[in-house]
mmCIF file of C-alpha atoms in Angstrom:
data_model
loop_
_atom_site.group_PDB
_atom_site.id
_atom_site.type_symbol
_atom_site.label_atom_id
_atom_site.label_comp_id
_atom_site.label_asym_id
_atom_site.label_seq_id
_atom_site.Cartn_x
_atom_site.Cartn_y
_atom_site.Cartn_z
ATOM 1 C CA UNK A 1 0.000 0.000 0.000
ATOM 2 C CA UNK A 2 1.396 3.081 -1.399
ATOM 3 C CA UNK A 3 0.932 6.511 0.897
ATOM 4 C CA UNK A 4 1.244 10.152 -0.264
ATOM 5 C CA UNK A 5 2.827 12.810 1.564
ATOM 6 C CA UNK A 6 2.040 13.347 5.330
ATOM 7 C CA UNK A 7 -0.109 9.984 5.089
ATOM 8 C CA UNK A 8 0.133 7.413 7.774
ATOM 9 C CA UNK A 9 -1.594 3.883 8.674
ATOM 10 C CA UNK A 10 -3.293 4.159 12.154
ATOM 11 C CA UNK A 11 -3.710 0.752 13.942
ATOM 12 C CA UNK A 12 -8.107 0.892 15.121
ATOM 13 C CA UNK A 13 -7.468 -2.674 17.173
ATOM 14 C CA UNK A 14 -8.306 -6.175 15.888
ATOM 15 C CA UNK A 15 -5.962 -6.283 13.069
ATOM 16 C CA UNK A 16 -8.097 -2.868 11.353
ATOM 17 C CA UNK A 17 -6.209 0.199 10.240
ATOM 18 C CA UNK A 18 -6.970 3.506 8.494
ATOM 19 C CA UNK A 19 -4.892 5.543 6.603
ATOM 20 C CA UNK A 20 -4.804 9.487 8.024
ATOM 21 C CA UNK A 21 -2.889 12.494 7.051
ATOM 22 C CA UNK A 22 -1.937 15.450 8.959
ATOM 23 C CA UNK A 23 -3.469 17.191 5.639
ATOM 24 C CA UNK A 24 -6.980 16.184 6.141
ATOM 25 C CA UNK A 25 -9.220 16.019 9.680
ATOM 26 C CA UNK A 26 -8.223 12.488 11.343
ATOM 27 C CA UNK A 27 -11.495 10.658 13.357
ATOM 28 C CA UNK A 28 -12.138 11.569 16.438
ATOM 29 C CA UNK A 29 -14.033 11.131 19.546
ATOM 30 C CA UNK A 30 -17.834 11.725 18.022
ATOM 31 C CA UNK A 31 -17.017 9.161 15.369
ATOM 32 C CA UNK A 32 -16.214 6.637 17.825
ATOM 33 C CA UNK A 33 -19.343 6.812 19.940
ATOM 34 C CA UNK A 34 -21.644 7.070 16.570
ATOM 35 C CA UNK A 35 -20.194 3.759 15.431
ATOM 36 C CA UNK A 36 -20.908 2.313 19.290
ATOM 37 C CA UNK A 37 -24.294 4.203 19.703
ATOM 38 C CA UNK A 38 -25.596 2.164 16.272
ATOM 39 C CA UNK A 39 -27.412 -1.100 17.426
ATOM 40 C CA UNK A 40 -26.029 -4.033 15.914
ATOM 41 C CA UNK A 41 -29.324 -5.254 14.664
ATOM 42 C CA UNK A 42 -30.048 -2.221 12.651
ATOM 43 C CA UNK A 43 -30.206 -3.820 9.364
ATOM 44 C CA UNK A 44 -28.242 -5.172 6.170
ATOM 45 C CA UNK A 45 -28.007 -1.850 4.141
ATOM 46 C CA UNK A 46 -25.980 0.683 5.750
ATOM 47 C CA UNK A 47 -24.713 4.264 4.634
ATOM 48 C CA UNK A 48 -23.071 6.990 6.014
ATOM 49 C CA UNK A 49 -23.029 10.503 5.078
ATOM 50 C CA UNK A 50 -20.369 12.577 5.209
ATOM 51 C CA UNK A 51 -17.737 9.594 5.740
ATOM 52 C CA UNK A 52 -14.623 11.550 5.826
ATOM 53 C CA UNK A 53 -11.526 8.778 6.111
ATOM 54 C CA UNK A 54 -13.824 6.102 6.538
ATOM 55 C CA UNK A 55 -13.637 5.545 9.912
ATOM 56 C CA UNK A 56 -17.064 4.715 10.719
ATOM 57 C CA UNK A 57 -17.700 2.618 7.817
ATOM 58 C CA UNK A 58 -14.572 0.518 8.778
ATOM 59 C CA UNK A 59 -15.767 0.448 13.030
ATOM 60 C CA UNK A 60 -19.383 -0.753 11.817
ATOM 61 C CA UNK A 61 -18.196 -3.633 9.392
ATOM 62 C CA UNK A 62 -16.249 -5.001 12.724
ATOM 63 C CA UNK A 63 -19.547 -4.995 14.697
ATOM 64 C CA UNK A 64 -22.719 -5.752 12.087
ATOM 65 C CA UNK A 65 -20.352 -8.338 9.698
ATOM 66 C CA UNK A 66 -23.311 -9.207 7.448
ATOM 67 C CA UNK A 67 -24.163 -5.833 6.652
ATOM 68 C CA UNK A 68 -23.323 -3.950 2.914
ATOM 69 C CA UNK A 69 -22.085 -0.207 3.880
ATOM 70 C CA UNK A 70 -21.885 2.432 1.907
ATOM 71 C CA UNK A 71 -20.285 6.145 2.864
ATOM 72 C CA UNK A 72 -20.225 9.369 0.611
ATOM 73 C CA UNK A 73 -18.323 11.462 0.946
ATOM 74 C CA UNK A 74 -17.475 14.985 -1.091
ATOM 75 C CA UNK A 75 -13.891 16.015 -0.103
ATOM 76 C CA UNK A 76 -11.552 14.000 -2.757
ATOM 77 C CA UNK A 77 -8.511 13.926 -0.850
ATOM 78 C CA UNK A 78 -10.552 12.228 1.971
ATOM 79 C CA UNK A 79 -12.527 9.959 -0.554
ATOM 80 C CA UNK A 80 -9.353 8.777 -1.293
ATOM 81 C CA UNK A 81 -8.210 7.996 1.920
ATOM 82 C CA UNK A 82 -11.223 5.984 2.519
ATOM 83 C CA UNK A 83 -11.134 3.940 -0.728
ATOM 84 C CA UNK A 84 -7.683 3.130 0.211
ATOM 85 C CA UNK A 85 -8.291 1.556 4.020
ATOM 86 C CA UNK A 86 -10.987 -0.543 2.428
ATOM 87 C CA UNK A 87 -8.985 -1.524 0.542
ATOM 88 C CA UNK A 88 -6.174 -2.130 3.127
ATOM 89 C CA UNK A 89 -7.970 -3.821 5.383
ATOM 90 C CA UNK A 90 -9.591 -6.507 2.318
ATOM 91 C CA UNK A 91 -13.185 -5.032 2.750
ATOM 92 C CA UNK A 92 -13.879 -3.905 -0.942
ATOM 93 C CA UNK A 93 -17.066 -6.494 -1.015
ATOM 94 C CA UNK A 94 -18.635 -4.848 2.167
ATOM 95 C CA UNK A 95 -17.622 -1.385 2.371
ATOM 96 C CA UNK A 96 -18.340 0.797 -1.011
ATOM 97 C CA UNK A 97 -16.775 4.303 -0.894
ATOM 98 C CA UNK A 98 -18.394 6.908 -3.058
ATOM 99 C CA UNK A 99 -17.134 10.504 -4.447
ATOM 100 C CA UNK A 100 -19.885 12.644 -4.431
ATOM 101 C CA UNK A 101 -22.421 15.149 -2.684
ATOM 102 C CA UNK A 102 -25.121 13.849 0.089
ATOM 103 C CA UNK A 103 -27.277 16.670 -1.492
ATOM 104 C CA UNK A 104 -27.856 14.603 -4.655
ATOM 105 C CA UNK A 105 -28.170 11.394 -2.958
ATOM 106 C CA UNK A 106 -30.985 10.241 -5.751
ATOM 107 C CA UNK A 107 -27.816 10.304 -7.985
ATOM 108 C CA UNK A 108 -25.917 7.358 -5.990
ATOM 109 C CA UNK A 109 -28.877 5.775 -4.087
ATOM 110 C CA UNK A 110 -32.018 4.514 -4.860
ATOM 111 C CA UNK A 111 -34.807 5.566 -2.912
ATOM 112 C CA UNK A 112 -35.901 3.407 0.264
ATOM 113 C CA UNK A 113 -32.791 1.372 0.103
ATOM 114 C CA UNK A 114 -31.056 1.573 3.578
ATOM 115 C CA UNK A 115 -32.155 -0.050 6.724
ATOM 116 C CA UNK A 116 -29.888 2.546 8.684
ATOM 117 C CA UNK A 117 -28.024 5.764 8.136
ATOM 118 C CA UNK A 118 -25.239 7.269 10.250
ATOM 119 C CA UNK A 119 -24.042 11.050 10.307
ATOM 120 C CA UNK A 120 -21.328 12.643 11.818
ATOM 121 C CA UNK A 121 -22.281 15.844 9.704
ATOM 122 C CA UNK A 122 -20.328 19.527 10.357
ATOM 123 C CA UNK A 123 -20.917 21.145 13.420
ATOM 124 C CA UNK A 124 -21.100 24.765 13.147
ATOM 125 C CA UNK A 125 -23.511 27.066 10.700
ATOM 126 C CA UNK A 126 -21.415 28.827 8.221
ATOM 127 C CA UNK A 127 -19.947 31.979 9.963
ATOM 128 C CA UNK A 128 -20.057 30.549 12.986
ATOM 129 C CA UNK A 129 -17.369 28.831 15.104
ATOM 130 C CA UNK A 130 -13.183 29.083 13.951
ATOM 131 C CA UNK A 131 -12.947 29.401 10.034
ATOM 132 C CA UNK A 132 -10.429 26.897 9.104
ATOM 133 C CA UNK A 133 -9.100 27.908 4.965
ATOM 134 C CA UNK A 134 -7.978 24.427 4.095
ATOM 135 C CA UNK A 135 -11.410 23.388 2.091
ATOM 136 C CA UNK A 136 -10.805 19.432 4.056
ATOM 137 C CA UNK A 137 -10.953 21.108 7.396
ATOM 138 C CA UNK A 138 -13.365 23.993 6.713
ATOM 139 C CA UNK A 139 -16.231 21.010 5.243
ATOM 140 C CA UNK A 140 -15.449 18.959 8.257
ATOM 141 C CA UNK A 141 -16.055 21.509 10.938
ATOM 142 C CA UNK A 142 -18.586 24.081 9.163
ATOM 143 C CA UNK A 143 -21.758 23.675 7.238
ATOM 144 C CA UNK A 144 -19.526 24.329 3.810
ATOM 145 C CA UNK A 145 -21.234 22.013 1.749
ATOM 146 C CA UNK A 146 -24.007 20.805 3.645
ATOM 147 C CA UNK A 147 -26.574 21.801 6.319
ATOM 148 C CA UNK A 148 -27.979 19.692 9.063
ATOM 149 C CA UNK A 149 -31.368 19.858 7.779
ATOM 150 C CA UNK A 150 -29.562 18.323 4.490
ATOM 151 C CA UNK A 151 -28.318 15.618 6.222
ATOM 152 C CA UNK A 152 -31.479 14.686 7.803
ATOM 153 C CA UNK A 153 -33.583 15.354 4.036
ATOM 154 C CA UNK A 154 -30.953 12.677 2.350
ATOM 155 C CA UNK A 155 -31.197 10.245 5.539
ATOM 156 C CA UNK A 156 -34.944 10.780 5.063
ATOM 157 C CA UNK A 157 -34.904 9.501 1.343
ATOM 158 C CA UNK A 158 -32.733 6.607 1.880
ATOM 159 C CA UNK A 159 -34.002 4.886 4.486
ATOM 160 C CA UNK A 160 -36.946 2.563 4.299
ATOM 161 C CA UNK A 161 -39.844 2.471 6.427
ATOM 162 C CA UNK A 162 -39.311 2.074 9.935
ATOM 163 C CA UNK A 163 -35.496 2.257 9.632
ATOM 164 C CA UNK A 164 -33.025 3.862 11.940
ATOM 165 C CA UNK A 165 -31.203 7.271 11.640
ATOM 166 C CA UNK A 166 -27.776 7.500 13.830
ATOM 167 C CA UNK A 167 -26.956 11.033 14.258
ATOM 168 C CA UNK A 168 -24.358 12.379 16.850
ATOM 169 C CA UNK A 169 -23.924 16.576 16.667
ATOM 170 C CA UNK A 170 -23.251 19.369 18.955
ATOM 171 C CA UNK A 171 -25.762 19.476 22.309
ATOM 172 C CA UNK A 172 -26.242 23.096 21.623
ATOM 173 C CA UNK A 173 -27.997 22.033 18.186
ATOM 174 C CA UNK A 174 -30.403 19.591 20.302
ATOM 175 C CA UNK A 175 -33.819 21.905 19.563
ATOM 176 C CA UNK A 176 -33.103 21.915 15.956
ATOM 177 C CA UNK A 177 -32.192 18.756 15.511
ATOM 178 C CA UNK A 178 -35.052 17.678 17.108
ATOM 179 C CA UNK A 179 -37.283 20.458 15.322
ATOM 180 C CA UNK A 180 -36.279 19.490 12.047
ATOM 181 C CA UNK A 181 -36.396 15.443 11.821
ATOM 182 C CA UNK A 182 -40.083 15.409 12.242
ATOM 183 C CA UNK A 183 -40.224 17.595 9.310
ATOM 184 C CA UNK A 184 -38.553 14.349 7.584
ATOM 185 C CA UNK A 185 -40.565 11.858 8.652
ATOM 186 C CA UNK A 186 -38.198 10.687 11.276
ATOM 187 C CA UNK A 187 -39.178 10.376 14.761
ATOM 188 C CA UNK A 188 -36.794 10.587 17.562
ATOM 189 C CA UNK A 189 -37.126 7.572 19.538
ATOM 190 C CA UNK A 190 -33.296 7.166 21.583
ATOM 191 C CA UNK A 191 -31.186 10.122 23.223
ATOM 192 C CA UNK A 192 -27.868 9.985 24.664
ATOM 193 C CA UNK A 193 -25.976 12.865 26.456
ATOM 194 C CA UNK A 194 -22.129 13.399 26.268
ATOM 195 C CA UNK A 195 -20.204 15.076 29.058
ATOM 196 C CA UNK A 196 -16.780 15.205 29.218
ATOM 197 C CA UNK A 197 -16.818 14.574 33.109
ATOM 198 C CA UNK A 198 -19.360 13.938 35.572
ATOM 199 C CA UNK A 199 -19.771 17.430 36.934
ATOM 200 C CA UNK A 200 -19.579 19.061 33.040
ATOM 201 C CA UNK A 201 -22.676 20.102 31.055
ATOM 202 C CA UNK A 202 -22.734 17.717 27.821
ATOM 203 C CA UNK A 203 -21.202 18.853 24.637
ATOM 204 C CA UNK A 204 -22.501 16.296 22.170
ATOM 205 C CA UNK A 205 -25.305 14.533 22.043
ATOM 206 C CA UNK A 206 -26.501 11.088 19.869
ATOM 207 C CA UNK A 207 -29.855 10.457 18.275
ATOM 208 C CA UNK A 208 -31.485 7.795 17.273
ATOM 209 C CA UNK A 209 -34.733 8.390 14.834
ATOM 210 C CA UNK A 210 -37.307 6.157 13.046
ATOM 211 C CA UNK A 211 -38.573 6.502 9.620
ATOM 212 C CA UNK A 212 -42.217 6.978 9.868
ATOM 213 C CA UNK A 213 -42.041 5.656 13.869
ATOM 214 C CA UNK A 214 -44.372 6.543 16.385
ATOM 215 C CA UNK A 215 -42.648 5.193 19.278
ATOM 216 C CA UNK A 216 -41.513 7.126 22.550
ATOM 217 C CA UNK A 217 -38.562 8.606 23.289
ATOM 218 C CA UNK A 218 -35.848 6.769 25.827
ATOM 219 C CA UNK A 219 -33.625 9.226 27.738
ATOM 220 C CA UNK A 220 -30.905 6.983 27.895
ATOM 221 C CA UNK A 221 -28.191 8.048 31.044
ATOM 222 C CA UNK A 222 -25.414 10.252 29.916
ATOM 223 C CA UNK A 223 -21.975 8.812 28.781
ATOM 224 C CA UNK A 224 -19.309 9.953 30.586
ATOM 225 C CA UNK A 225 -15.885 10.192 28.620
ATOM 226 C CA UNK A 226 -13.255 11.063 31.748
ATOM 227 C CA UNK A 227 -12.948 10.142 35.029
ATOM 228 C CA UNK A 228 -10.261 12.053 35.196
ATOM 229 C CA UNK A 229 -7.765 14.113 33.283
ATOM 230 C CA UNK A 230 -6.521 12.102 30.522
ATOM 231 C CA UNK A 231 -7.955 9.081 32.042
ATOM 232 C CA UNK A 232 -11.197 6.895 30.241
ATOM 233 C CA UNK A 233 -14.361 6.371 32.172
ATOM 234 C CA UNK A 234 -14.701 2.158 32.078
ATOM 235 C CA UNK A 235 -17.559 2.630 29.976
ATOM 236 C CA UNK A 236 -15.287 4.710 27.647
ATOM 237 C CA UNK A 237 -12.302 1.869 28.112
ATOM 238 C CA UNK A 238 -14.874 -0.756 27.082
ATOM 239 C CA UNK A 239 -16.059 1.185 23.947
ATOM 240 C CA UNK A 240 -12.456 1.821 22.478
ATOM 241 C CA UNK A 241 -12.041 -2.286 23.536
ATOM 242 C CA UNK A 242 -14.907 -3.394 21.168
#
């Protein structure tokens, strides 16, 4: 396996790596938890929007092995990157990577097709939040090339009925979030607080919705990443241990 410039191969545990670049936005802790908060059972059509380097593409084929994933993704240099730990780690008959823009999802996807979609979209509304100028790390942090309520319109159109959008985003964006997947047809029905310690308010939060569902919502307790500084909760421990 050939690498370009300021590329490296990252070990993820269990004989799995990905290939990251100080050049382009390596996974972090969000993407992690997304891949955890996704019930195993969820389905045998997956596809993630916005999949960056792959990572949670390559964490999900570990825990649902029968599943077909898919991730788009619109920044080439991070396509790339993607195609290339697929095919590092000999997935290229389960994981398909795809080079293009969630917007136009009709153009990759057929309608109805997945049983769940995953998003780890941009945080922050354009002009809000640090502007980054390289384009990778501007479209990873800001709402470049895509909104949230774009996310949640494409995960709308894929999914069939009844099946499962896995969303994790800022806590801040909670009301809108939660405003705007009705408007889609999805229907919260899991939530999941994020604090960094016990005794900190939560910065992220993950949410699980139902196409056309009509079930309640579970307020699941809130995950706790530290005990202490630069020390894992054993929750935490156990999740980086799948």
């Amino acid at each position: 396996m050939c690498l370009n410039a300021c590329e490296r191969i990252d070990d993820l545990g269990g004989g799995m790596k990905i290939i990251q670049s100080s050049s382009t936005p390596c996974f972090a802790i969000d993407a992690v938890l997304l891949a955890d908060f996704v019930r195993s059972g969820s389905g045998a059509r997956v596809i993630d929007l916005g999949a960056g380097t792959g990572i949670i593409p390559l964490l999900l084929s570990r825990k649902m092995p029968h599943a077909s994933i898919s991730g788009i993704e619109f920044v080439r240099q991070m396509y790339d990157q993607a195609k290339r730990s697929v095919e590092l780690n000999a997935l290229t008959g389960k994981i398909e990577m795809i080079h293009g823009d969630l917007r136009e999802a009709e153009v990759y996807f057929n309608r109805g097709e997945a049983d769940s979609v995953v998003a780890n979209p941009p945080y922050y509304k354009a002009g809000n939040g640090r502007i980054n100028a390289d384009d990778a790390f501007a479209a990873a942090r800001m709402e470049k090339y895509c909104t949230l309520t774009d996310v949640i319109s494409a995960a709308s159109f894929l999914l069939k009925p009844l099946g499962r959008f896995y969303l994790v985003h800022r806590a801040e964006r909670l009301a809108e979030i939660m405003a705007v997947l009705p408007v889609h047809d999805l229907n919260p029905e899991r939530l999941r607080t994020v604090q960094p310690y016990a005794n900190k308010e939560a910065n992220l939060v993950l949410v699980e919705s139902k196409k056309l569902g009509r079930g309640k919502m579970r307020i699941m307790p809130p995950l706790v990443v530290y005990e202490s500084r630069a020390r894992y909760t054993k929750e935490m421990q156990a999740i980086y241990g799948r």
